[in-house]
Amino acid sequence: MQTQNRHASSFRDPSGYIFTENDTVLRQVNPVYFKQYNSLKNKGFYDKLFKAGLLIPHEEVKADDNGIVIRPENIPFFSYPYEWSFNQYKHAALHTLKLQKYCIQNGYSLKDATAFNITFHKGKPVFVDSLSFDFYTDGEPWRAYRQFLMHFFAPLLLAKYYGNDILKLLMQHIDGIPLDKAAKMLPFKCRFSPVIYTNIYLTAKYDAKYSNSVGAEKERKINISKEAQIKILDSLYNYIKDLELNEKTEWKDYYSITNYDAEAFDYKKDLVRKWYGSVNASKLIDFGGNDGTFSRVLKDLAEEILVTDIDPNAVDQNYLQVLKNKESNILPLVSDLVNPVPGIGLNNAERDSLLDRIKKGNYDMAMALALIHHISLTGNVPFSMSANLFASLTPYLIIEFPDRGDSWVDFLLNSKREFKGHFDGYNITDFEKEYSVYFDIVEKQLIPNTQRTMYLLKRK
């Protein structure tokens, strides 16, 4: 049995596990799952799921009595639920419900519904675990129902009332938000919603009442018809589909209040396109990319673009554009570069840190436009440390430096009040000096009618 390159996250399901071979991700199917796997394969259900875009496609590469090995379609960058915007999270939940309904209608059922079985690929959510399917037994309740509520319904409800940041709770509660906690956190008025009361409050009460072995035995005796289960799935689907986030943030409409004039804006776009093309890059990360305005300048040149931003509403705007324009090579992600997602779970390796995934992704170039003043003056990060960070991630960097005199820089400096003098080192001379330790300056251009300079840097 192949175990030496087993992925650190793949240990919970005895049906099989993920491993890598020559940098290719493969999935082992253990004999205990042969019956289900062969049924899914021979009856053509896997093919139906592939064609419907519900499951990441795979092909079988090896089979013997000890195991079957399948090769899933490559996913360039694997994102996690606590890095999604509200609509990304909502669509991941709807995808899971749609998949379970389709399974039941075809004689199967999802045996787990963790949000970590979904990621974003080619602009849309996709289910990635080919071994999460079991036979549907008539009358048996959906075994993953509670897990769905803990991983999707409860976080989305809490986000509706407390904002997008609540979705990061899954980083702490890797097995989902406990329903009793969710019930206590939700506003009292939620008790009057039949969907919330049934799925959150009653399920939490049921968990508390039957948490012992006697209760578990009673739970197994519950019988719910297929039609009733489909009604529950439809009810959850329709409720989640209409959920909205009532939250305004500073950066959502950033480009409508920027101090650029049209000439400067176009000049900056032209420069980005010219410099990106000059280094023959194919994979780009746009740090602080807001709604992806400047990334889109490169969407017909780049094979893959990862756009990160601290503002979830700006990321949401970007994601909705990705859907509207069917942009399969742009992935928006909620991320704070000064506090990036760490490795979590068993050995801190079950879910990789953001920076580790970026390094493994071998991106050619990063962009940091209108970002360094926030890192330096809001985050208080010295130039030497931000330069070191960028140099550790990609060989090329396009970075924009807003000098003193720029309205945003003046605003940030004035907000320091009596400590403003502590930031005299924020100037273009010191910036070039510190960044030159890690990078060579390939080219620099002053953006017309601004106090901002663009740099194309190459790692030493």
Coordinates of N, CA, C and O in Angstrom, one line a residue, residues 12 32 35 46 79 161 169 181 245 248 300 331 343 395 419 449:
R12 N -8.8 10.5 7.2 CA -10.1 10.3 8.0 C -11.0 9.2 7.4 O -11.8 8.7 8.1
V32 N -12.0 -2.0 0.7 CA -13.2 -1.8 1.4 C -14.2 -1.0 0.7 O -15.4 -1.1 0.9
K35 N -16.8 -2.1 -3.8 CA -18.2 -2.4 -4.2 C -18.8 -1.1 -4.6 O -19.5 -1.0 -5.7
Y46 N -20.4 8.0 -12.2 CA -19.2 9.0 -12.2 C -19.3 9.8 -13.5 O -19.1 11.1 -13.4
S79 N -8.2 26.1 -2.7 CA -8.6 27.1 -1.7 C -9.5 26.5 -0.6 O -10.1 25.4 -0.8
Y161 N -25.8 37.7 9.8 CA -26.0 38.6 10.9 C -24.8 39.3 11.4 O -24.8 40.4 12.0
L169 N -14.5 31.3 11.1 CA -14.6 30.4 12.3 C -14.3 28.9 11.9 O -13.9 28.2 12.8
K181 N -23.8 26.0 19.6 CA -23.2 27.4 19.6 C -23.9 28.3 18.7 O -24.1 29.5 18.9
L245 N -25.9 39.1 2.3 CA -25.0 39.6 3.3 C -25.2 41.2 3.4 O -25.0 41.8 2.4
K248 N -21.3 46.6 4.5 CA -20.6 47.5 3.6 C -19.1 47.6 4.1 O -18.9 47.6 5.3
D300 N -6.3 37.4 -20.8 CA -6.0 36.6 -22.0 C -4.6 36.2 -22.2 O -4.3 35.5 -23.2
L331 N -9.0 33.2 -9.9 CA -9.5 32.7 -8.6 C -9.4 33.9 -7.6 O -8.3 34.2 -7.1
G343 N -1.1 27.0 8.5 CA -1.4 25.6 8.4 C -2.2 25.2 9.7 O -1.8 25.6 10.8
P395 N 9.6 35.0 -8.6 CA 10.8 35.6 -9.1 C 10.7 37.0 -9.7 O 11.6 37.7 -9.7
F419 N 2.9 60.2 16.3 CA 3.9 59.3 15.9 C 4.3 59.4 14.4 O 5.0 58.6 13.9
N449 N 0.7 62.4 -13.6 CA -0.3 63.1 -12.8 C -0.5 62.5 -11.4 O -1.6 62.7 -10.8

